[in-house]
Short mmCIF file of C-alpha atoms in Angstrom, two decimals:
data_model
loop_
_atom_site.label_atom_id
_atom_site.label_comp_id
_atom_site.label_asym_id
_atom_site.label_seq_id
_atom_site.Cartn_x
_atom_site.Cartn_y
_atom_site.Cartn_z
CA UNK N 1 -41.18 12.27 -17.41
CA UNK N 2 -39.24 10.35 -15.73
CA UNK N 3 -35.58 10.92 -14.44
CA UNK N 4 -33.18 10.22 -16.92
CA UNK N 5 -29.90 7.77 -15.37
CA UNK N 6 -26.67 6.65 -17.63
CA UNK N 7 -25.29 3.65 -16.77
CA UNK N 8 -21.88 2.55 -17.82
CA UNK N 9 -19.17 0.62 -15.89
CA UNK N 10 -16.65 -1.67 -15.94
CA UNK N 11 -16.91 -3.24 -12.42
CA UNK N 12 -20.90 -4.01 -12.51
CA UNK N 13 -20.13 -4.76 -8.38
CA UNK N 14 -23.62 -4.01 -6.50
CA UNK N 15 -25.07 -2.59 -10.08
CA UNK N 16 -28.24 -4.43 -10.75
CA UNK N 17 -29.70 -3.23 -6.99
CA UNK N 18 -29.07 -0.19 -7.48
CA UNK N 19 -30.57 0.42 -11.21
CA UNK N 20 -33.21 -1.74 -9.16
CA UNK N 21 -33.89 1.07 -6.99
CA UNK N 22 -33.64 3.39 -8.98
CA UNK N 23 -36.04 2.27 -11.42
CA UNK N 24 -38.68 0.92 -8.51
CA UNK N 25 -38.61 3.52 -6.20
CA UNK N 26 -37.62 6.59 -7.42
CA UNK N 27 -39.12 6.16 -11.34
CA UNK N 28 -35.54 6.05 -13.20
CA UNK N 29 -35.45 5.53 -16.79
CA UNK N 30 -31.95 3.94 -18.20
CA UNK N 31 -29.90 3.92 -20.30
CA UNK N 32 -26.20 2.09 -20.80
CA UNK N 33 -24.08 1.22 -23.52
CA UNK N 34 -21.70 -2.31 -23.87
CA UNK N 35 -22.00 -5.43 -21.35
CA UNK N 36 -23.35 -3.17 -18.75
CA UNK N 37 -27.10 -2.95 -21.21
CA UNK N 38 -26.32 -6.35 -21.34
CA UNK N 39 -26.39 -7.11 -17.31
CA UNK N 40 -29.05 -5.21 -17.10
CA UNK N 41 -31.03 -6.86 -19.47
CA UNK N 42 -30.48 -10.45 -18.56
CA UNK N 43 -31.56 -9.42 -14.74
CA UNK N 44 -35.54 -8.45 -15.96
CA UNK N 45 -34.67 -4.32 -15.86
CA UNK N 46 -35.74 -1.80 -19.19
CA UNK N 47 -33.04 -0.52 -20.37
CA UNK N 48 -32.68 1.50 -23.40
CA UNK N 49 -29.41 0.39 -25.45
CA UNK N 50 -27.19 3.83 -25.71
CA UNK N 51 -26.44 3.18 -29.14
CA UNK N 52 -30.42 3.16 -29.80
CA UNK N 53 -30.87 6.42 -27.87
CA UNK N 54 -28.05 8.13 -29.70
CA UNK N 55 -29.00 7.03 -33.42
CA UNK N 56 -25.32 6.33 -33.80
CA UNK N 57 -24.37 2.67 -33.59
CA UNK N 58 -21.24 1.32 -31.32
CA UNK N 59 -17.76 1.57 -33.36
CA UNK N 60 -14.53 0.72 -34.18
CA UNK N 61 -14.70 -2.01 -31.74
CA UNK N 62 -15.91 -0.50 -28.65
CA UNK N 63 -13.95 2.24 -28.22
CA UNK N 64 -17.24 4.51 -29.48
CA UNK N 65 -19.44 4.47 -27.15
CA UNK N 66 -20.57 7.48 -25.42
CA UNK N 67 -19.07 10.42 -27.64
CA UNK N 68 -22.08 11.37 -28.52
CA UNK N 69 -24.03 15.34 -28.62
CA UNK N 70 -26.90 13.52 -26.83
CA UNK N 71 -25.37 11.77 -24.45
CA UNK N 72 -22.93 15.18 -22.94
CA UNK N 73 -25.51 17.76 -24.58
CA UNK N 74 -27.43 15.69 -21.68
CA UNK N 75 -24.70 15.55 -19.05
CA UNK N 76 -23.79 19.49 -19.89
CA UNK N 77 -26.85 21.37 -20.05
CA UNK N 78 -26.60 24.10 -17.27
CA UNK N 79 -30.65 23.76 -16.44
CA UNK N 80 -30.66 27.74 -15.30
CA UNK N 81 -29.80 28.25 -18.76
CA UNK N 82 -32.10 29.08 -21.54
CA UNK N 83 -30.13 28.61 -23.78
CA UNK N 84 -29.22 25.47 -22.80
CA UNK N 85 -32.94 23.81 -22.75
CA UNK N 86 -33.89 25.34 -25.41
CA UNK N 87 -31.08 23.86 -27.11
CA UNK N 88 -31.43 20.28 -25.92
CA UNK N 89 -35.60 20.39 -27.14
CA UNK N 90 -34.11 22.14 -30.33
CA UNK N 91 -31.73 18.28 -30.41
CA UNK N 92 -34.22 16.35 -29.16
CA UNK N 93 -31.57 15.52 -25.73
CA UNK N 94 -32.88 14.51 -22.49
CA UNK N 95 -31.42 15.78 -19.62
CA UNK N 96 -30.00 12.91 -17.92
CA UNK N 97 -30.04 13.49 -13.83
CA UNK N 98 -27.68 11.31 -12.64
CA UNK N 99 -24.05 9.21 -14.89
CA UNK N 100 -22.90 5.66 -13.07
CA UNK N 101 -19.33 5.19 -14.33
CA UNK N 102 -16.69 3.61 -13.72
CA UNK N 103 -13.34 3.08 -16.28
CA UNK N 104 -12.02 0.30 -17.44
CA UNK N 105 -8.65 -1.90 -15.60
CA UNK N 106 -6.50 -0.31 -16.87
CA UNK N 107 -3.98 -1.15 -13.53
CA UNK N 108 -4.71 -4.75 -13.15
CA UNK N 109 -4.32 -5.69 -16.40
CA UNK N 110 -0.96 -3.89 -16.71
CA UNK N 111 -0.50 -5.57 -13.00
CA UNK N 112 -0.64 -8.65 -15.05
CA UNK N 113 2.88 -10.43 -16.36
CA UNK N 114 3.87 -10.51 -19.58
CA UNK N 115 0.71 -7.33 -20.77
CA UNK N 116 1.80 -6.43 -24.16
CA UNK N 117 1.77 -2.37 -24.68
CA UNK N 118 -1.00 -3.08 -26.81
CA UNK N 119 -2.77 -4.74 -25.25
CA UNK N 120 -2.90 -2.14 -21.83
CA UNK N 121 -3.59 0.67 -24.59
CA UNK N 122 -6.55 -1.24 -25.08
CA UNK N 123 -7.98 -0.79 -21.67
CA UNK N 124 -6.95 3.43 -21.66
CA UNK N 125 -10.33 4.58 -21.18
CA UNK N 126 -11.54 7.42 -22.96
CA UNK N 127 -15.55 7.87 -23.24
CA UNK N 128 -15.56 6.68 -19.19
CA UNK N 129 -12.92 9.77 -18.48
CA UNK N 130 -15.64 12.14 -20.71
CA UNK N 131 -18.58 11.17 -18.95
CA UNK N 132 -16.75 11.02 -15.63
CA UNK N 133 -15.05 14.98 -16.49
CA UNK N 134 -18.21 16.63 -17.21
CA UNK N 135 -21.15 15.40 -15.43
CA UNK N 136 -18.46 15.67 -12.05
CA UNK N 137 -18.26 19.93 -14.02
CA UNK N 138 -21.79 20.00 -13.76
CA UNK N 139 -22.83 18.82 -10.71
CA UNK N 140 -24.96 21.77 -9.67
CA UNK N 141 -27.12 19.78 -11.50
CA UNK N 142 -26.96 16.57 -11.92
CA UNK N 143 -25.17 13.64 -9.44
CA UNK N 144 -21.90 11.41 -10.53
CA UNK N 145 -21.30 8.21 -9.25
CA UNK N 146 -18.04 6.56 -10.28
CA UNK N 147 -17.60 3.55 -6.46
CA UNK N 148 -19.89 1.23 -6.29
CA UNK N 149 -18.76 1.88 -2.28
CA UNK N 150 -21.27 4.91 -2.83
CA UNK N 151 -24.44 4.02 -4.67
CA UNK N 152 -26.32 3.15 -1.40
CA UNK N 153 -25.10 6.45 0.37
CA UNK N 154 -27.22 8.08 -2.99
CA UNK N 155 -29.77 6.11 -2.57
CA UNK N 156 -30.73 7.27 1.59
CA UNK N 157 -29.60 9.95 0.18
CA UNK N 158 -32.01 10.56 -2.38
CA UNK N 159 -34.87 7.97 0.11
CA UNK N 160 -34.31 11.05 2.95
CA UNK N 161 -34.36 14.35 0.38
CA UNK N 162 -37.78 13.41 -1.25
CA UNK N 163 -35.78 11.80 -4.20
CA UNK N 164 -33.04 14.31 -5.02
CA UNK N 165 -29.31 14.93 -3.97
CA UNK N 166 -28.50 16.84 -1.62
CA UNK N 167 -25.82 19.85 -3.73
CA UNK N 168 -23.58 18.94 -1.50
CA UNK N 169 -23.38 15.23 -1.82
CA UNK N 170 -22.89 16.23 -5.67
CA UNK N 171 -20.28 18.42 -4.78
CA UNK N 172 -18.82 15.41 -3.23
CA UNK N 173 -19.34 13.11 -5.34
CA UNK N 174 -17.57 15.26 -8.14
CA UNK N 175 -14.32 15.21 -6.43
CA UNK N 176 -13.95 12.04 -5.76
CA UNK N 177 -14.93 11.84 -9.86
CA UNK N 178 -12.24 13.90 -10.75
CA UNK N 179 -9.92 12.37 -8.45
CA UNK N 180 -10.50 8.94 -9.85
CA UNK N 181 -9.63 10.88 -13.60
CA UNK N 182 -6.90 11.78 -12.51
CA UNK N 183 -5.83 8.57 -10.35
CA UNK N 184 -6.57 6.46 -13.44
CA UNK N 185 -4.25 9.15 -15.61
CA UNK N 186 -1.19 8.97 -13.65
CA UNK N 187 -1.64 5.66 -13.58
CA UNK N 188 -1.51 5.62 -17.26
CA UNK N 189 1.70 8.13 -17.88
CA UNK N 190 3.71 6.33 -15.11
CA UNK N 191 3.24 3.37 -17.26
CA UNK N 192 4.03 5.20 -20.44
CA UNK N 193 6.66 7.92 -18.98
CA UNK N 194 9.04 4.57 -18.71
CA UNK N 195 11.03 7.51 -16.29
CA UNK N 196 11.31 10.45 -17.62
CA UNK N 197 8.43 11.86 -15.43
CA UNK N 198 6.45 10.73 -11.91
CA UNK N 199 3.27 12.07 -10.67
CA UNK N 200 1.76 11.35 -7.12
CA UNK N 201 -1.47 11.78 -7.12
CA UNK N 202 -4.09 10.57 -3.80
CA UNK N 203 -7.47 10.35 -2.64
CA UNK N 204 -7.69 11.60 1.28
CA UNK N 205 -8.36 9.08 3.03
CA UNK N 206 -8.66 11.14 6.88
CA UNK N 207 -6.74 13.69 8.12
CA UNK N 208 -4.88 12.16 10.99
CA UNK N 209 -4.31 14.05 14.58
CA UNK N 210 -0.98 15.11 13.48
CA UNK N 211 2.55 14.39 11.98
CA UNK N 212 5.55 12.96 13.68
CA UNK N 213 5.12 15.83 16.24
CA UNK N 214 1.78 17.69 17.54
CA UNK N 215 2.47 20.81 15.69
CA UNK N 216 2.28 18.96 12.54
CA UNK N 217 -0.17 18.53 10.44
CA UNK N 218 -0.84 15.60 8.50
CA UNK N 219 -3.66 13.31 6.54
CA UNK N 220 -3.55 9.65 5.48
CA UNK N 221 -3.79 9.57 1.21
CA UNK N 222 -4.03 6.13 -1.28
CA UNK N 223 -2.88 5.99 -4.43
CA UNK N 224 -4.50 4.20 -6.82
CA UNK N 225 -8.72 3.65 -7.53
CA UNK N 226 -8.07 -0.20 -5.74
CA UNK N 227 -6.67 -0.32 -1.49
CA UNK N 228 -3.78 -2.06 -1.54
CA UNK N 229 -1.79 -2.40 1.66
CA UNK N 230 -2.74 -0.03 4.22
CA UNK N 231 -6.05 1.19 3.18
CA UNK N 232 -7.11 -2.90 2.27
CA UNK N 233 -6.00 -4.05 5.98
CA UNK N 234 -8.87 -4.40 8.57
CA UNK N 235 -8.49 -2.31 11.97
CA UNK N 236 -10.02 -5.19 14.93
CA UNK N 237 -9.47 -3.18 17.40
CA UNK N 238 -7.75 -0.28 18.78
CA UNK N 239 -7.72 3.77 18.77
CA UNK N 240 -7.38 5.15 15.23
CA UNK N 241 -3.60 5.15 13.48
CA UNK N 242 -1.23 8.13 13.97
CA UNK N 243 0.79 8.95 11.98
CA UNK N 244 3.81 7.74 13.34
CA UNK N 245 2.18 4.41 13.76
CA UNK N 246 1.92 3.88 10.37
CA UNK N 247 4.67 4.56 9.09
CA UNK N 248 6.01 1.80 11.48
CA UNK N 249 3.32 -0.58 10.02
CA UNK N 250 5.01 -0.39 7.32
CA UNK N 251 8.63 -0.35 8.44
CA UNK N 252 7.79 -3.82 10.30
CA UNK N 253 5.85 -5.13 6.82
CA UNK N 254 9.43 -4.60 5.17
CA UNK N 255 10.79 -6.46 7.53
CA UNK N 256 8.34 -9.41 8.07
CA UNK N 257 8.11 -10.19 4.42
CA UNK N 258 11.80 -10.83 3.74
CA UNK N 259 10.32 -14.27 5.75
CA UNK N 260 7.69 -16.57 4.38
CA UNK N 261 8.33 -20.13 5.32
CA UNK N 262 9.09 -19.95 8.77
CA UNK N 263 7.04 -18.18 11.75
CA UNK N 264 8.45 -14.68 12.27
CA UNK N 265 7.55 -12.14 14.77
CA UNK N 266 9.86 -8.18 14.69
CA UNK N 267 9.65 -5.49 16.61
CA UNK N 268 9.50 -1.88 15.15
CA UNK N 269 10.22 1.20 17.80
CA UNK N 270 11.45 4.22 15.72
CA UNK N 271 11.65 2.22 11.94
CA UNK N 272 14.01 0.34 13.30
CA UNK N 273 13.69 -3.94 14.73
CA UNK N 274 14.34 -3.75 18.45
CA UNK N 275 13.46 -7.39 17.73
CA UNK N 276 13.40 -9.97 15.42
CA UNK N 277 13.12 -14.25 15.52
CA UNK N 278 12.70 -16.62 13.38
CA UNK N 279 10.52 -19.62 16.17
CA UNK N 280 8.92 -23.19 15.40
CA UNK N 281 5.72 -21.72 16.54
CA UNK N 282 4.21 -18.02 16.28
CA UNK N 283 4.02 -17.67 19.75
CA UNK N 284 7.53 -19.14 20.22
CA UNK N 285 9.01 -15.56 17.92
CA UNK N 286 7.23 -13.37 19.01
CA UNK N 287 9.04 -13.82 22.47
CA UNK N 288 11.86 -14.75 21.17
CA UNK N 289 11.90 -10.97 19.12
CA UNK N 290 10.80 -9.67 22.90
CA UNK N 291 12.89 -11.37 24.80
CA UNK N 292 15.59 -9.21 22.50
CA UNK N 293 15.33 -6.04 23.39
CA UNK N 294 11.88 -6.19 26.39
CA UNK N 295 13.03 -2.67 27.50
CA UNK N 296 12.83 -1.46 23.65
CA UNK N 297 10.35 -3.79 22.87
CA UNK N 298 7.38 -1.19 25.53
CA UNK N 299 5.53 0.61 23.23
CA UNK N 300 6.34 -0.84 20.27
CA UNK N 301 4.81 -1.76 16.87
CA UNK N 302 4.63 -5.59 16.27
CA UNK N 303 4.31 -7.48 12.55
CA UNK N 304 3.42 -11.53 12.77
CA UNK N 305 4.00 -13.23 9.58
CA UNK N 306 1.69 -15.77 10.87
CA UNK N 307 -1.91 -15.46 12.02
CA UNK N 308 -2.41 -14.64 15.93
CA UNK N 309 -3.70 -17.42 18.09
CA UNK N 310 -4.25 -17.71 21.59
CA UNK N 311 -0.56 -18.53 22.39
CA UNK N 312 0.63 -15.46 20.57
CA UNK N 313 -2.18 -12.90 22.17
CA UNK N 314 -0.88 -14.36 25.46
CA UNK N 315 1.94 -12.85 25.10
CA UNK N 316 1.32 -9.65 23.55
CA UNK N 317 -1.15 -9.00 26.19
CA UNK N 318 1.80 -8.93 28.98
CA UNK N 319 3.51 -5.26 27.62
CA UNK N 320 2.22 -2.16 26.21
CA UNK N 321 1.91 -2.16 22.23
CA UNK N 322 1.01 0.20 19.98
CA UNK N 323 0.15 -2.40 16.89
CA UNK N 324 0.27 -5.21 16.23
CA UNK N 325 -0.35 -7.08 12.18
CA UNK N 326 -0.46 -10.23 10.93
CA UNK N 327 -2.64 -11.91 8.40
CA UNK N 328 -5.59 -12.83 10.68
CA UNK N 329 -6.50 -12.90 14.42
CA UNK N 330 -8.43 -16.04 15.60
CA UNK N 331 -11.61 -15.52 17.24
CA UNK N 332 -10.62 -16.45 20.97
CA UNK N 333 -7.02 -14.77 20.19
CA UNK N 334 -9.31 -11.94 19.38
CA UNK N 335 -11.04 -12.16 22.95
CA UNK N 336 -7.84 -11.96 24.77
CA UNK N 337 -6.75 -8.74 23.31
CA UNK N 338 -9.57 -7.31 23.91
CA UNK N 339 -8.48 -7.50 27.51
CA UNK N 340 -6.02 -4.87 25.96
CA UNK N 341 -8.67 -2.34 24.28
CA UNK N 342 -6.34 0.36 23.64
CA UNK N 343 -3.87 -1.60 21.26
CA UNK N 344 -4.48 -1.41 18.01
CA UNK N 345 -5.28 -5.19 16.32
CA UNK N 346 -4.90 -5.23 12.77
CA UNK N 347 -5.02 -7.91 9.96
CA UNK N 348 -3.61 -7.55 6.38
CA UNK N 349 -3.85 -10.99 4.70
CA UNK N 350 -0.62 -9.50 2.42
CA UNK N 351 2.41 -8.76 4.33
CA UNK N 352 4.53 -9.25 1.75
CA UNK N 353 3.61 -6.65 -1.64
CA UNK N 354 4.79 -2.99 -0.37
CA UNK N 355 5.44 0.25 -2.96
CA UNK N 356 7.57 -0.56 -6.04
CA UNK N 357 8.33 3.46 -5.48
CA UNK N 358 10.74 5.22 -2.69
CA UNK N 359 9.39 8.92 -3.18
CA UNK N 360 11.52 11.51 -0.63
CA UNK N 361 10.23 15.17 -0.96
CA UNK N 362 13.37 17.91 -1.27
CA UNK N 363 13.21 21.93 -1.78
CA UNK N 364 11.94 22.35 -4.95
CA UNK N 365 11.19 18.73 -6.14
CA UNK N 366 12.01 15.31 -4.98
CA UNK N 367 13.72 12.37 -5.64
CA UNK N 368 12.24 9.26 -6.50
CA UNK N 369 13.88 5.06 -6.27
CA UNK N 370 12.77 1.43 -7.13
CA UNK N 371 12.57 -0.27 -4.11
CA UNK N 372 15.13 -2.30 -1.85
CA UNK N 373 13.23 -4.92 -2.64
CA UNK N 374 16.16 -8.09 -3.60
CA UNK N 375 16.13 -11.34 -2.40
CA UNK N 376 19.35 -12.63 -1.09
CA UNK N 377 20.72 -15.26 -2.57
CA UNK N 378 22.83 -16.95 -0.89
CA UNK N 379 24.17 -19.10 -4.31
CA UNK N 380 25.63 -15.30 -4.90
CA UNK N 381 27.41 -14.54 -2.22
CA UNK N 382 31.21 -14.97 -1.83
CA UNK N 383 33.23 -16.32 1.20
CA UNK N 384 36.43 -15.03 1.54
CA UNK N 385 37.89 -16.11 4.18
CA UNK N 386 40.25 -18.88 4.33
CA UNK N 387 36.76 -20.38 6.83
CA UNK N 388 33.87 -21.86 5.28
CA UNK N 389 31.03 -21.28 7.15
CA UNK N 390 28.63 -24.19 8.94
CA UNK N 391 25.12 -24.55 7.65
CA UNK N 392 23.87 -23.35 10.82
CA UNK N 393 26.27 -20.31 9.96
CA UNK N 394 25.31 -19.55 6.78
CA UNK N 395 21.76 -20.10 7.78
CA UNK N 396 22.36 -17.55 10.59
CA UNK N 397 24.58 -15.05 8.28
CA UNK N 398 20.99 -15.16 6.04
CA UNK N 399 18.93 -13.90 8.53
CA UNK N 400 20.99 -11.65 10.38
CA UNK N 401 21.34 -10.05 6.86
CA UNK N 402 17.77 -9.73 6.00
CA UNK N 403 17.36 -7.71 9.16
CA UNK N 404 20.65 -5.53 8.47
CA UNK N 405 19.00 -4.66 4.91
CA UNK N 406 16.22 -2.97 7.16
CA UNK N 407 18.21 -0.94 9.74
CA UNK N 408 18.99 2.93 9.84
CA UNK N 409 22.84 3.12 8.19
CA UNK N 410 24.55 2.74 10.06
CA UNK N 411 23.34 -0.41 10.14
CA UNK N 412 24.89 -3.68 11.70
CA UNK N 413 22.87 -6.43 13.62
CA UNK N 414 24.24 -9.51 15.65
CA UNK N 415 22.24 -12.38 15.95
CA UNK N 416 22.48 -16.75 17.41
CA UNK N 417 19.48 -18.68 17.37
CA UNK N 418 17.51 -17.02 14.45
CA UNK N 419 17.25 -14.13 16.68
CA UNK N 420 18.56 -10.61 16.89
CA UNK N 421 20.94 -10.12 19.43
CA UNK N 422 21.92 -6.54 18.81
CA UNK N 423 21.52 -3.51 16.87
CA UNK N 424 23.44 -1.28 16.00
CA UNK N 425 20.96 1.87 14.21
CA UNK N 426 21.75 5.04 12.69
CA UNK N 427 24.81 6.23 14.03
CA UNK N 428 27.94 8.65 12.14
CA UNK N 429 30.27 5.59 12.11
CA UNK N 430 30.47 2.28 11.07
CA UNK N 431 33.25 1.21 13.93
CA UNK N 432 29.76 3.09 16.11
CA UNK N 433 27.00 0.77 15.27
CA UNK N 434 29.91 -2.17 16.04
CA UNK N 435 29.75 -1.17 19.32
CA UNK N 436 26.30 -0.53 20.21
CA UNK N 437 25.59 -3.51 18.63
CA UNK N 438 27.93 -5.69 20.34
CA UNK N 439 27.33 -4.23 24.06
CA UNK N 440 24.01 -4.67 23.33
CA UNK N 441 24.38 -9.06 22.59
CA UNK N 442 26.73 -8.39 25.66
CA UNK N 443 27.32 -12.24 26.27
CA UNK N 444 25.23 -13.99 24.35
CA UNK N 445 27.59 -11.87 21.01
CA UNK N 446 29.84 -15.14 21.81
CA UNK N 447 29.79 -17.51 19.04
CA UNK N 448 26.74 -15.26 17.48
CA UNK N 449 27.13 -13.38 13.95
CA UNK N 450 27.22 -10.15 13.06
CA UNK N 451 25.86 -8.49 9.49
CA UNK N 452 27.07 -4.25 8.38
CA UNK N 453 24.92 -3.37 6.17
CA UNK N 454 28.06 -1.06 4.09
CA UNK N 455 31.91 -2.74 3.92
CA UNK N 456 33.81 -2.29 7.07
CA UNK N 457 36.91 0.24 5.50
CA UNK N 458 39.23 -1.28 7.88
CA UNK N 459 39.88 -4.16 9.93
CA UNK N 460 39.59 -2.02 14.09
CA UNK N 461 35.19 -3.44 13.65
CA UNK N 462 36.50 -7.00 13.13
CA UNK N 463 39.30 -7.20 15.75
CA UNK N 464 37.01 -5.27 18.50
CA UNK N 465 33.87 -8.18 16.71
CA UNK N 466 36.31 -11.11 17.45
CA UNK N 467 36.97 -9.87 20.68
CA UNK N 468 33.31 -10.16 21.99
CA UNK N 469 33.33 -13.87 20.61
CA UNK N 470 31.50 -12.96 17.09
CA UNK N 471 32.31 -16.24 14.94
CA UNK N 472 31.69 -14.80 11.34
CA UNK N 473 30.42 -11.42 9.27
CA UNK N 474 28.68 -10.23 6.17
CA UNK N 475 28.83 -7.68 4.92
CA UNK N 476 28.33 -6.62 1.11
CA UNK N 477 32.87 -5.75 0.43
CA UNK N 478 33.57 -3.70 -1.83
CA UNK N 479 36.16 -1.24 0.13
CA UNK N 480 39.75 -0.08 -0.74
CA UNK N 481 41.27 -2.26 2.24
CA UNK N 482 38.77 -5.45 1.99
CA UNK N 483 41.86 -7.25 1.97
CA UNK N 484 43.20 -5.97 5.76
CA UNK N 485 39.13 -6.88 6.73
CA UNK N 486 39.82 -10.89 5.61
CA UNK N 487 43.69 -10.76 6.26
CA UNK N 488 42.49 -9.39 10.42
CA UNK N 489 39.26 -12.56 9.51
CA UNK N 490 41.95 -15.37 8.73
CA UNK N 491 43.83 -14.32 11.49
CA UNK N 492 41.54 -14.25 14.26
CA UNK N 493 40.19 -18.25 12.38
CA UNK N 494 36.64 -16.45 11.37
CA UNK N 495 34.19 -16.43 8.78
CA UNK N 496 33.96 -14.00 6.35
CA UNK N 497 31.64 -13.65 3.40
CA UNK N 498 31.07 -11.04 0.98
CA UNK N 499 27.33 -10.30 -0.71
CA UNK N 500 27.84 -7.89 -3.83
CA UNK N 501 25.59 -5.87 -2.15
CA UNK N 502 24.72 -3.22 -0.60
CA UNK N 503 21.08 -2.01 2.23
CA UNK N 504 21.67 1.12 2.87
CA UNK N 505 18.20 2.74 3.67
CA UNK N 506 18.64 6.69 4.78
#
């Protein structure tokens, strides 16, 4: 008797090619439900509808299709248990050798704007997860495939093993099935929980060489069933990404996502920007960012918001860099970068989309906060000094404020000509960060501006900034002693702007 395959998929990528190989090369019979059966029929493939196989019609608008003993008996039967085989025979149930199933697009549905609760609920799959779990449980006797990326590997497995899938392959596929349903349930639970519960489930993409340090094991996981973010990036060249590479790349992505209208470049070291700049071209933006702190840029992580062209590639290979990421890379630029084969070059078309939440582990649990994705709006800012900013000063204040948001607290950024001139990061007091940023800026601090991620509790930093040549400051405001800072700014002829928004980054 021919072997039996059950195909019931929402994502029909690769379905027809798989089914044709199953029928023509390996003599499978096919049963299928709903739209999958129609797709197979339209392709000229022999298929029996689940409703005809079970003798029970699809009911409740398609909510019940595969929930039937002839389906789940065929999936769960143990071929080495005589009573199971007898039960199959007595109930005219054929054992199912292959289950190909993926689930309703719940995550894609809730990601759409304006989706209602009832619309989301209708995309909660019931029969699919039931078949996935049942077939994954019984991997000793059948194979389950839940991802089109598995199809070619499965067919090759059959070709190399006289038409059979090895136990090792079946167990690996079962694990993928359980991870798929776990991720699916997590998305549903998170949607319905309204922040009362939070689960974090991922599928391991790869083991990393180590974590932050060589004695710390580490691995990279993908959340969700569809690759997004760095799991969707393409590595054009270079060694495997490390734990620290990925952490720094994410920090670089967050900064570069702030700038969309103008070519921008940022260089990251230990999650902090050592140089960020805007330019008339991406090459100019990178050169300005590099020159902002060329010493720290050595071994840095570079993010660009425009495709890498030949002119930029020539600049990139002049120094040692760990990673470069951009939306794309032109062919001649890729050839130039190939001269530095160790640098990891990645393309990620969507550099703007990031996680909605930030999760940090603590002893006995974890913390979850929404990502700091507030968009700066100068129309909401308050000029608190007598002197008003010029249009150029306001644009410079906005640039520095966007960068400061992504510097470890206490954070101070000095900038001019849309380029960071000095960055004070992670100091235990704000005065220390101000001194570091101004010292790094040096003579370039004259006529520059200064941004602070938190308020100034005293006027000392304002006076220090003015003495270095700073002409305008942007800060959240909100200190009980704001008037001291405002008074000092007026006395010294400075512009001071309050944003009303704080951007601590710990």
